[in-house]
Structure formats: C-alpha cells, structure tokens
Amino acid sequence: QVQQVESGGGSVQAGGSLRLSCAASGYSISTICMGWFRQAPGKEREAVGIIGILGSTRYADSVKGRFAISKDNAKNTLYLQMNSLKPEDTGMYYCVRSSCGALTPRFNDWGQGTQVTVSS
C-alpha cells in the first residue's frame, strides 16, 4: 500500500528551526522524485521543494536559502530541514511523489500531513 507518514511538526517562534520527516511505504524513494508541499489556512496547496533520484534539489523562491530537503534511501525517509522560520511558513506540510522537472506532485496520494506553526 502506497503511503507517506509525515512527522516532526510543531510550534516555534520566528527564527527557529524544525526538521520534518516523511516515512514512505509501498514504493522506494530511491527510484522516484519526491517533494514537500504545504497548505496554509484558506490558501491553496503550494510547493516547497523537490528532490531528485540522485539527490539534486529545487526549491520555491519563498524558502530558498532557509529550507533543505534530503533523503535516506536506506530508511525510505525524506526530510525537510527548516531554518529561519517565518510566520508565513505556517501551514500543514505534506510529502508526495513528485514530478522531477517541476514543483508539482506526480500523484495525489496525500498523507495526513504535519502541522507547522510559526509565531512572531
């Protein structure tokens, strides 16, 4: 069964850091591009960034220089390191199999997400 389980969210003050994890099952993340996406209340879901099969990354302009995506193929787990957090980073964060060439999801099998709340 294809599934992603996100964890690691929480409440932090602006300027703080969080590290999110995404445990995938039903497929191997070593063979597919993966992405992080987020959705703030009342807004559409947006891309945070993607990581390619060989580990190359691409980010949305809003998080460049602050966020970093990595993965552990042996653990079949994706990570999102978030530094210098801003209140506008608040939202539900999801991981999903993504396109390799664009900041878009490839499949719509979204998990439950993990909530990130940044206070000013």
PDB file of C-alpha atoms in Angstrom:
ATOM      1  CA  GLN A   1       0.000   0.000   0.000  1.00  0.00           C
ATOM      2  CA  VAL A   2       1.400   3.363  -1.021  1.00  0.00           C
ATOM      3  CA  GLN A   3       1.603   5.713   1.931  1.00  0.00           C
ATOM      4  CA  GLN A   4       3.504   8.685   3.278  1.00  0.00           C
ATOM      5  CA  VAL A   5       3.547   9.488   7.004  1.00  0.00           C
ATOM      6  CA  GLU A   6       4.788  12.949   7.899  1.00  0.00           C
ATOM      7  CA  SER A   7       6.045  13.907  11.351  1.00  0.00           C
ATOM      8  CA  GLY A   8       8.139  16.472  13.183  1.00  0.00           C
ATOM      9  CA  GLY A   9       5.878  19.488  13.028  1.00  0.00           C
ATOM     10  CA  GLY A  10       5.255  21.773  15.960  1.00  0.00           C
ATOM     11  CA  SER A  11       5.044  25.337  17.191  1.00  0.00           C
ATOM     12  CA  VAL A  12       8.110  27.564  17.092  1.00  0.00           C
ATOM     13  CA  GLN A  13       8.906  31.237  17.256  1.00  0.00           C
ATOM     14  CA  ALA A  14      10.051  33.156  14.223  1.00  0.00           C
ATOM     15  CA  GLY A  15      13.707  32.496  13.544  1.00  0.00           C
ATOM     16  CA  GLY A  16      13.516  28.976  14.894  1.00  0.00           C
ATOM     17  CA  SER A  17      14.071  25.648  13.186  1.00  0.00           C
ATOM     18  CA  LEU A  18      12.230  22.392  12.663  1.00  0.00           C
ATOM     19  CA  ARG A  19      13.066  19.152  10.912  1.00  0.00           C
ATOM     20  CA  LEU A  20      10.237  17.264   9.279  1.00  0.00           C
ATOM     21  CA  SER A  21      10.337  13.602   8.334  1.00  0.00           C
ATOM     22  CA  CYS A  22       8.335  11.633   5.819  1.00  0.00           C
ATOM     23  CA  ALA A  23       8.336   7.855   6.005  1.00  0.00           C
ATOM     24  CA  ALA A  24       7.273   6.348   2.702  1.00  0.00           C
ATOM     25  CA  SER A  25       5.942   2.845   2.165  1.00  0.00           C
ATOM     26  CA  GLY A  26       4.743   0.838  -0.798  1.00  0.00           C
ATOM     27  CA  TYR A  27       7.489   2.131  -3.049  1.00  0.00           C
ATOM     28  CA  SER A  28      11.164   3.072  -2.905  1.00  0.00           C
ATOM     29  CA  ILE A  29      12.094   6.749  -2.740  1.00  0.00           C
ATOM     30  CA  SER A  30      15.403   5.850  -4.377  1.00  0.00           C
ATOM     31  CA  THR A  31      13.634   5.393  -7.696  1.00  0.00           C
ATOM     32  CA  ILE A  32      11.364   8.416  -7.806  1.00  0.00           C
ATOM     33  CA  CYS A  33      11.438  12.155  -7.237  1.00  0.00           C
ATOM     34  CA  MET A  34       9.881  13.343  -4.007  1.00  0.00           C
ATOM     35  CA  GLY A  35       8.547  16.687  -2.921  1.00  0.00           C
ATOM     36  CA  TRP A  36       7.379  18.681   0.044  1.00  0.00           C
ATOM     37  CA  PHE A  37       4.251  20.769  -0.238  1.00  0.00           C
ATOM     38  CA  ARG A  38       2.368  22.934   2.243  1.00  0.00           C
ATOM     39  CA  GLN A  39      -1.041  24.454   2.694  1.00  0.00           C
ATOM     40  CA  ALA A  40      -1.865  27.434   4.858  1.00  0.00           C
ATOM     41  CA  PRO A  41      -5.400  28.001   6.135  1.00  0.00           C
ATOM     42  CA  GLY A  42      -7.576  29.469   3.421  1.00  0.00           C
ATOM     43  CA  LYS A  43      -4.900  29.106   0.777  1.00  0.00           C
ATOM     44  CA  GLU A  44      -4.155  26.623  -1.958  1.00  0.00           C
ATOM     45  CA  ARG A  45      -1.507  23.977  -1.524  1.00  0.00           C
ATOM     46  CA  GLU A  46       1.898  25.140  -2.761  1.00  0.00           C
ATOM     47  CA  ALA A  47       5.227  23.534  -3.451  1.00  0.00           C
ATOM     48  CA  VAL A  48       8.123  23.860  -1.043  1.00  0.00           C
ATOM     49  CA  GLY A  49      10.700  21.886  -2.984  1.00  0.00           C
ATOM     50  CA  ILE A  50      11.609  18.626  -4.660  1.00  0.00           C
ATOM     51  CA  ILE A  51      14.496  16.194  -4.556  1.00  0.00           C
ATOM     52  CA  GLY A  52      15.576  14.119  -7.491  1.00  0.00           C
ATOM     53  CA  ILE A  53      16.542  10.493  -7.667  1.00  0.00           C
ATOM     54  CA  LEU A  54      20.237  11.356  -7.363  1.00  0.00           C
ATOM     55  CA  GLY A  55      19.655  13.971  -4.673  1.00  0.00           C
ATOM     56  CA  SER A  56      19.504  17.186  -6.634  1.00  0.00           C
ATOM     57  CA  THR A  57      17.108  19.706  -5.148  1.00  0.00           C
ATOM     58  CA  ARG A  58      14.920  22.565  -6.302  1.00  0.00           C
ATOM     59  CA  TYR A  59      13.049  24.997  -4.077  1.00  0.00           C
ATOM     60  CA  ALA A  60      10.294  27.554  -4.219  1.00  0.00           C
ATOM     61  CA  ASP A  61      11.654  31.093  -4.128  1.00  0.00           C
ATOM     62  CA  SER A  62       9.965  31.712  -0.786  1.00  0.00           C
ATOM     63  CA  VAL A  63      12.114  29.121   1.009  1.00  0.00           C
ATOM     64  CA  LYS A  64      15.415  29.243  -0.878  1.00  0.00           C
ATOM     65  CA  GLY A  65      18.371  29.546   1.447  1.00  0.00           C
ATOM     66  CA  ARG A  66      16.280  28.610   4.501  1.00  0.00           C
ATOM     67  CA  PHE A  67      14.948  25.118   3.794  1.00  0.00           C
ATOM     68  CA  ALA A  68      16.819  21.989   2.744  1.00  0.00           C
ATOM     69  CA  ILE A  69      15.442  18.667   1.519  1.00  0.00           C
ATOM     70  CA  SER A  70      17.376  15.462   1.994  1.00  0.00           C
ATOM     71  CA  LYS A  71      16.632  11.764   1.983  1.00  0.00           C
ATOM     72  CA  ASP A  72      17.842   8.476   3.389  1.00  0.00           C
ATOM     73  CA  ASN A  73      17.169   5.797   0.805  1.00  0.00           C
ATOM     74  CA  ALA A  74      18.036   3.018   3.248  1.00  0.00           C
ATOM     75  CA  LYS A  75      15.335   4.240   5.628  1.00  0.00           C
ATOM     76  CA  ASN A  76      12.989   5.169   2.773  1.00  0.00           C
ATOM     77  CA  THR A  77      12.577   8.505   4.506  1.00  0.00           C
ATOM     78  CA  LEU A  78      12.502  12.083   3.252  1.00  0.00           C
ATOM     79  CA  TYR A  79      13.468  15.081   5.378  1.00  0.00           C
ATOM     80  CA  LEU A  80      12.827  18.808   5.359  1.00  0.00           C
ATOM     81  CA  GLN A  81      15.158  20.970   7.428  1.00  0.00           C
ATOM     82  CA  MET A  82      13.557  24.357   8.009  1.00  0.00           C
ATOM     83  CA  ASN A  83      15.653  27.213   9.382  1.00  0.00           C
ATOM     84  CA  SER A  84      14.956  30.907   9.935  1.00  0.00           C
ATOM     85  CA  LEU A  85      11.253  30.162  10.067  1.00  0.00           C
ATOM     86  CA  LYS A  86       8.783  32.952   9.410  1.00  0.00           C
ATOM     87  CA  PRO A  87       5.101  33.264  10.360  1.00  0.00           C
ATOM     88  CA  GLU A  88       4.227  32.875   6.679  1.00  0.00           C
ATOM     89  CA  ASP A  89       5.719  29.374   6.802  1.00  0.00           C
ATOM     90  CA  THR A  90       2.779  28.298   8.971  1.00  0.00           C
ATOM     91  CA  GLY A  91       0.727  25.510   7.465  1.00  0.00           C
ATOM     92  CA  MET A  92       0.240  21.801   7.021  1.00  0.00           C
ATOM     93  CA  TYR A  93       3.221  20.143   5.391  1.00  0.00           C
ATOM     94  CA  TYR A  94       2.958  17.101   3.156  1.00  0.00           C
ATOM     95  CA  CYS A  95       5.331  14.908   1.203  1.00  0.00           C
ATOM     96  CA  VAL A  96       4.385  13.115  -2.001  1.00  0.00           C
ATOM     97  CA  ARG A  97       5.876  11.581  -5.092  1.00  0.00           C
ATOM     98  CA  SER A  98       6.533  14.488  -7.358  1.00  0.00           C
ATOM     99  CA  SER A  99       7.474  15.495 -10.840  1.00  0.00           C
ATOM    100  CA  CYS A 100      11.207  15.542 -11.425  1.00  0.00           C
ATOM    101  CA  GLY A 101      11.173  18.592 -13.665  1.00  0.00           C
ATOM    102  CA  ALA A 102       8.750  20.908 -11.931  1.00  0.00           C
ATOM    103  CA  LEU A 103       7.470  21.786  -8.479  1.00  0.00           C
ATOM    104  CA  THR A 104       4.320  19.732  -8.895  1.00  0.00           C
ATOM    105  CA  PRO A 105       3.037  16.495  -7.412  1.00  0.00           C
ATOM    106  CA  ARG A 106       3.019  13.436  -9.616  1.00  0.00           C
ATOM    107  CA  PHE A 107       0.456  11.520  -7.593  1.00  0.00           C
ATOM    108  CA  ASN A 108      -2.339  12.743  -5.356  1.00  0.00           C
ATOM    109  CA  ASP A 109      -1.963  10.224  -2.555  1.00  0.00           C
ATOM    110  CA  TRP A 110      -1.572  12.775   0.193  1.00  0.00           C
ATOM    111  CA  GLY A 111      -0.934  11.716   3.771  1.00  0.00           C
ATOM    112  CA  GLN A 112      -2.277  13.353   6.901  1.00  0.00           C
ATOM    113  CA  GLY A 113       0.483  15.958   6.930  1.00  0.00           C
ATOM    114  CA  THR A 114       2.250  17.552   9.866  1.00  0.00           C
ATOM    115  CA  GLN A 115       1.342  20.983  11.208  1.00  0.00           C
ATOM    116  CA  VAL A 116       3.922  23.759  11.458  1.00  0.00           C
ATOM    117  CA  THR A 117       3.013  26.915  13.337  1.00  0.00           C
ATOM    118  CA  VAL A 118       5.397  29.859  13.488  1.00  0.00           C
ATOM    119  CA  SER A 119       4.605  32.713  15.835  1.00  0.00           C
ATOM    120  CA  SER A 120       6.019  36.219  15.601  1.00  0.00           C
TER     121      SER A 120
END
